[in-house]
Amino acid sequence: MSAVRHSLQFLRLSSLDVTSYRTVVLRVVDTDFDVKTRVTGLDELKVRHLGEGCLVVIHAPVQNVLGRRYILDKDTTSIGRGRSNDIVLPSDCVSRRHARLEQRGGNVFVVDLASTNGTFINDDSHAVRERQLQRGDRLKVGDTIFKYLAGSDIELQYHEILFRMTVTDGLTDLANRKQLDTLLEEEIPRARRHGRDLSLLMIDIDHFKSINDTHGHLTGDSVLRGLAAILQRRLRPTDRLGRYGGEEFCAILPETSLHSAAKIGEELRALVEAHAFVAEDKDIRVTVSVGAGCLKDGMTLPDLYRAADEMLYKAKRNGRNKVCH
């Protein structure tokens, strides 16, 4: 036990690994806070009543907490940066006592505790003071987003969330990089088989770091979500949009020539430039640079990404807020 005590700082459990353990040893240590080892059984990790809800982390600044589940089995569950909370979020975007979840007549209500940055539900831009959570709601506390699950099929919901997280970006709800690769692996042979065009747009927010530095990361997250919505509305049902990474997005355009792709890119660029992103009652103006590439003979998947990416950086070098192809 001493080896575990000195070498293990944190052991995280999910329903995927819990069946491998009969007991769990949890040890949290830092310079001014020490919790003695606590042994817990599997019963503490199960949903004990039909309809008993839980929160699942679907977006967080630290990747290794994605998918973590918090069962709401108490009358009240506190969320905050302070260590005394039931759900501890060690982020400077989160207040020490940020919010509280309350069980009332079989329903769960979220109550904001006068937090600095507010508590948000779904895509509502206004912070909530108190609101009942509905099944499937996204609860945003600082830079962490939870999904609220409830009902008798909660285990099924949980595993569906885990699967969705493998192909979806939690912040924007777009395809993630892994899913973009999968889609392109399907589209490239299809385009070649039928002799059709296939183009790609790489879209990057100009000076995004300055937005985070000036307005904070919560505003940056709001801009990313808003931009994803703008791009998605303009694209066709057959196009596929994803978050390539960071502030960079990728649009797959089947049956689209390079010239047509550049035209679509220009429309997207103009839409973003004309839009006023609102965060904390402030208008924030954003521009994007766009690079367009198309599939040519002998190209592989990385080659197609590279062709569009090179044009993106050409747009950046030529002053930003431009489309190059």
mmCIF file of C-alpha atoms in Angstrom, residues 119-296:
data_model
loop_
_atom_site.group_PDB
_atom_site.id
_atom_site.type_symbol
_atom_site.label_atom_id
_atom_site.label_comp_id
_atom_site.label_asym_id
_atom_site.label_seq_id
_atom_site.Cartn_x
_atom_site.Cartn_y
_atom_site.Cartn_z
ATOM 1 C CA THR A 119 -23.465 29.444 -15.199
ATOM 2 C CA PHE A 120 -24.898 28.657 -18.638
ATOM 3 C CA ILE A 121 -27.223 26.052 -20.121
ATOM 4 C CA ASN A 122 -27.045 24.943 -23.754
ATOM 5 C CA ASP A 123 -26.460 27.813 -26.195
ATOM 6 C CA ASP A 124 -28.188 30.471 -24.098
ATOM 7 C CA SER A 125 -25.894 33.521 -23.985
ATOM 8 C CA HIS A 126 -27.454 34.708 -20.720
ATOM 9 C CA ALA A 127 -26.257 33.229 -17.456
ATOM 10 C CA VAL A 128 -28.887 31.447 -15.373
ATOM 11 C CA ARG A 129 -29.672 32.163 -11.744
ATOM 12 C CA GLU A 130 -31.815 29.099 -11.268
ATOM 13 C CA ARG A 131 -33.244 26.608 -13.742
ATOM 14 C CA GLN A 132 -34.471 23.056 -13.913
ATOM 15 C CA LEU A 133 -32.205 20.744 -15.908
ATOM 16 C CA GLN A 134 -33.777 18.738 -18.711
ATOM 17 C CA ARG A 135 -32.400 15.447 -19.984
ATOM 18 C CA GLY A 136 -29.632 16.146 -22.505
ATOM 19 C CA ASP A 137 -28.966 19.725 -21.349
ATOM 20 C CA ARG A 138 -25.393 20.999 -21.593
ATOM 21 C CA LEU A 139 -24.288 22.725 -18.396
ATOM 22 C CA LYS A 140 -21.358 25.121 -18.765
ATOM 23 C CA VAL A 141 -19.348 26.020 -15.662
ATOM 24 C CA GLY A 142 -16.232 28.033 -16.461
ATOM 25 C CA ASP A 143 -14.317 26.229 -19.192
ATOM 26 C CA THR A 144 -15.954 22.851 -18.511
ATOM 27 C CA ILE A 145 -19.116 21.590 -20.210
ATOM 28 C CA PHE A 146 -21.227 18.809 -18.717
ATOM 29 C CA LYS A 147 -24.043 16.792 -20.273
ATOM 30 C CA TYR A 148 -26.962 16.049 -17.966
ATOM 31 C CA LEU A 149 -28.275 12.496 -18.246
ATOM 32 C CA ALA A 150 -31.400 11.175 -16.567
ATOM 33 C CA GLY A 151 -33.897 8.359 -16.878
ATOM 34 C CA SER A 152 -33.965 4.595 -16.556
ATOM 35 C CA ASP A 153 -31.658 4.071 -19.566
ATOM 36 C CA ILE A 154 -28.880 6.194 -18.100
ATOM 37 C CA GLU A 155 -26.185 3.581 -18.754
ATOM 38 C CA LEU A 156 -27.132 3.471 -22.442
ATOM 39 C CA GLN A 157 -27.098 7.265 -22.595
ATOM 40 C CA TYR A 158 -23.676 7.326 -20.987
ATOM 41 C CA HIS A 159 -22.137 4.916 -23.469
ATOM 42 C CA GLU A 160 -23.758 6.812 -26.343
ATOM 43 C CA ILE A 161 -22.093 9.972 -25.036
ATOM 44 C CA LEU A 162 -18.735 8.213 -24.839
ATOM 45 C CA PHE A 163 -19.091 6.999 -28.409
ATOM 46 C CA ARG A 164 -20.157 10.426 -29.639
ATOM 47 C CA MET A 165 -17.124 11.963 -27.954
ATOM 48 C CA THR A 166 -14.860 9.814 -30.124
ATOM 49 C CA VAL A 167 -16.153 11.545 -33.283
ATOM 50 C CA THR A 168 -17.386 14.936 -32.061
ATOM 51 C CA ASP A 169 -15.761 18.068 -30.684
ATOM 52 C CA GLY A 170 -17.409 18.778 -27.340
ATOM 53 C CA LEU A 171 -17.225 22.576 -27.578
ATOM 54 C CA THR A 172 -18.623 23.158 -31.077
ATOM 55 C CA ASP A 173 -20.511 19.883 -31.590
ATOM 56 C CA LEU A 174 -18.787 19.515 -34.976
ATOM 57 C CA ALA A 175 -16.839 16.545 -36.286
ATOM 58 C CA ASN A 176 -13.429 16.278 -34.608
ATOM 59 C CA ARG A 177 -10.114 15.675 -36.367
ATOM 60 C CA LYS A 178 -10.479 11.891 -36.136
ATOM 61 C CA GLN A 179 -13.904 12.017 -37.755
ATOM 62 C CA LEU A 180 -12.669 14.409 -40.476
ATOM 63 C CA ASP A 181 -10.006 11.854 -41.372
ATOM 64 C CA THR A 182 -12.643 9.110 -41.534
ATOM 65 C CA LEU A 183 -14.918 11.190 -43.751
ATOM 66 C CA LEU A 184 -12.104 12.043 -46.129
ATOM 67 C CA GLU A 185 -11.024 8.411 -46.291
ATOM 68 C CA GLU A 186 -14.534 7.712 -47.613
ATOM 69 C CA GLU A 187 -14.826 10.739 -49.901
ATOM 70 C CA ILE A 188 -11.464 10.435 -51.687
ATOM 71 C CA PRO A 189 -12.076 6.971 -53.209
ATOM 72 C CA ARG A 190 -15.687 7.918 -53.970
ATOM 73 C CA ALA A 191 -14.579 11.019 -55.888
ATOM 74 C CA ARG A 192 -12.034 9.001 -57.848
ATOM 75 C CA ARG A 193 -14.448 6.179 -58.555
ATOM 76 C CA HIS A 194 -17.052 8.510 -60.054
ATOM 77 C CA GLY A 195 -14.626 11.033 -61.552
ATOM 78 C CA ARG A 196 -15.988 13.890 -59.421
ATOM 79 C CA ASP A 197 -14.362 16.923 -57.844
ATOM 80 C CA LEU A 198 -13.529 17.048 -54.134
ATOM 81 C CA SER A 199 -12.338 20.207 -52.433
ATOM 82 C CA LEU A 200 -11.294 21.206 -48.949
ATOM 83 C CA LEU A 201 -11.395 24.504 -47.060
ATOM 84 C CA MET A 202 -9.121 25.243 -44.119
ATOM 85 C CA ILE A 203 -10.464 28.159 -42.064
ATOM 86 C CA ASP A 204 -8.512 29.834 -39.283
ATOM 87 C CA ILE A 205 -9.486 32.706 -36.971
ATOM 88 C CA ASP A 206 -7.134 35.662 -37.331
ATOM 89 C CA HIS A 207 -5.338 36.782 -34.150
ATOM 90 C CA PHE A 208 -7.337 34.403 -31.986
ATOM 91 C CA LYS A 209 -4.736 34.549 -29.219
ATOM 92 C CA SER A 210 -5.400 38.261 -28.775
ATOM 93 C CA ILE A 211 -9.110 37.493 -28.229
ATOM 94 C CA ASN A 212 -8.228 35.089 -25.424
ATOM 95 C CA ASP A 213 -5.651 37.485 -23.968
ATOM 96 C CA THR A 214 -7.973 40.502 -24.089
ATOM 97 C CA HIS A 215 -11.360 38.996 -23.272
ATOM 98 C CA GLY A 216 -10.505 35.675 -21.623
ATOM 99 C CA HIS A 217 -10.812 32.044 -22.627
ATOM 100 C CA LEU A 218 -14.541 31.885 -21.927
ATOM 101 C CA THR A 219 -15.101 34.551 -24.568
ATOM 102 C CA GLY A 220 -12.761 32.667 -26.876
ATOM 103 C CA ASP A 221 -14.875 29.532 -26.442
ATOM 104 C CA SER A 222 -18.018 31.567 -27.173
ATOM 105 C CA VAL A 223 -16.466 32.885 -30.396
ATOM 106 C CA LEU A 224 -15.522 29.348 -31.495
ATOM 107 C CA ARG A 225 -19.083 28.114 -30.940
ATOM 108 C CA GLY A 226 -20.543 31.126 -32.718
ATOM 109 C CA LEU A 227 -18.204 30.753 -35.667
ATOM 110 C CA ALA A 228 -19.067 27.069 -36.005
ATOM 111 C CA ALA A 229 -22.766 27.998 -36.193
ATOM 112 C CA ILE A 230 -22.152 30.637 -38.886
ATOM 113 C CA LEU A 231 -20.097 28.299 -41.048
ATOM 114 C CA GLN A 232 -22.563 25.436 -40.630
ATOM 115 C CA ARG A 233 -25.540 27.546 -41.718
ATOM 116 C CA ARG A 234 -23.898 28.542 -45.014
ATOM 117 C CA LEU A 235 -22.610 25.121 -46.013
ATOM 118 C CA ARG A 236 -24.749 22.642 -47.941
ATOM 119 C CA PRO A 237 -26.245 19.490 -46.400
ATOM 120 C CA THR A 238 -23.730 17.360 -48.315
ATOM 121 C CA ASP A 239 -20.743 19.360 -46.983
ATOM 122 C CA ARG A 240 -19.080 18.304 -43.757
ATOM 123 C CA LEU A 241 -17.625 20.792 -41.289
ATOM 124 C CA GLY A 242 -15.258 19.892 -38.485
ATOM 125 C CA ARG A 243 -12.909 21.423 -35.958
ATOM 126 C CA TYR A 244 -9.447 20.566 -37.200
ATOM 127 C CA GLY A 245 -7.807 21.784 -34.001
ATOM 128 C CA GLY A 246 -7.589 24.909 -31.840
ATOM 129 C CA GLU A 247 -9.134 27.791 -33.772
ATOM 130 C CA GLU A 248 -8.875 26.036 -37.145
ATOM 131 C CA PHE A 249 -11.854 24.515 -38.950
ATOM 132 C CA CYS A 250 -12.064 22.268 -41.999
ATOM 133 C CA ALA A 251 -14.896 21.969 -44.527
ATOM 134 C CA ILE A 252 -15.114 18.953 -46.843
ATOM 135 C CA LEU A 253 -16.887 19.904 -50.079
ATOM 136 C CA PRO A 254 -17.837 16.894 -52.250
ATOM 137 C CA GLU A 255 -18.511 17.440 -55.961
ATOM 138 C CA THR A 256 -17.038 20.929 -55.748
ATOM 139 C CA SER A 257 -14.360 22.354 -58.031
ATOM 140 C CA LEU A 258 -11.502 24.453 -56.683
ATOM 141 C CA HIS A 259 -13.026 27.593 -58.189
ATOM 142 C CA SER A 260 -16.398 26.911 -56.554
ATOM 143 C CA ALA A 261 -14.711 26.075 -53.251
ATOM 144 C CA ALA A 262 -12.887 29.424 -53.300
ATOM 145 C CA LYS A 263 -16.196 31.159 -53.949
ATOM 146 C CA ILE A 264 -17.798 29.403 -50.971
ATOM 147 C CA GLY A 265 -14.743 30.322 -48.893
ATOM 148 C CA GLU A 266 -15.183 33.980 -49.830
ATOM 149 C CA GLU A 267 -18.847 33.877 -48.808
ATOM 150 C CA LEU A 268 -17.871 32.375 -45.454
ATOM 151 C CA ARG A 269 -15.133 34.962 -44.948
ATOM 152 C CA ALA A 270 -17.568 37.822 -45.667
ATOM 153 C CA LEU A 271 -20.237 36.385 -43.339
ATOM 154 C CA VAL A 272 -17.764 36.175 -40.458
ATOM 155 C CA GLU A 273 -16.414 39.683 -41.064
ATOM 156 C CA ALA A 274 -19.937 41.145 -41.030
ATOM 157 C CA HIS A 275 -20.986 39.317 -37.862
ATOM 158 C CA ALA A 276 -20.769 40.858 -34.395
ATOM 159 C CA PHE A 277 -19.967 38.195 -31.810
ATOM 160 C CA VAL A 278 -21.464 39.121 -28.446
ATOM 161 C CA ALA A 279 -19.775 38.110 -25.201
ATOM 162 C CA GLU A 280 -20.489 39.691 -21.826
ATOM 163 C CA ASP A 281 -22.540 42.387 -23.612
ATOM 164 C CA LYS A 282 -19.541 43.374 -25.747
ATOM 165 C CA ASP A 283 -19.368 43.229 -29.531
ATOM 166 C CA ILE A 284 -16.283 41.405 -30.763
ATOM 167 C CA ARG A 285 -15.268 41.579 -34.403
ATOM 168 C CA VAL A 286 -13.546 38.550 -35.884
ATOM 169 C CA THR A 287 -12.047 37.753 -39.277
ATOM 170 C CA VAL A 288 -10.885 34.480 -40.792
ATOM 171 C CA SER A 289 -8.315 33.424 -43.342
ATOM 172 C CA VAL A 290 -9.277 30.637 -45.731
ATOM 173 C CA GLY A 291 -7.231 28.238 -47.836
ATOM 174 C CA ALA A 292 -8.798 26.073 -50.549
ATOM 175 C CA GLY A 293 -7.363 22.887 -52.034
ATOM 176 C CA CYS A 294 -8.720 20.196 -54.343
ATOM 177 C CA LEU A 295 -8.039 16.534 -54.921
ATOM 178 C CA LYS A 296 -5.617 15.793 -57.776
#
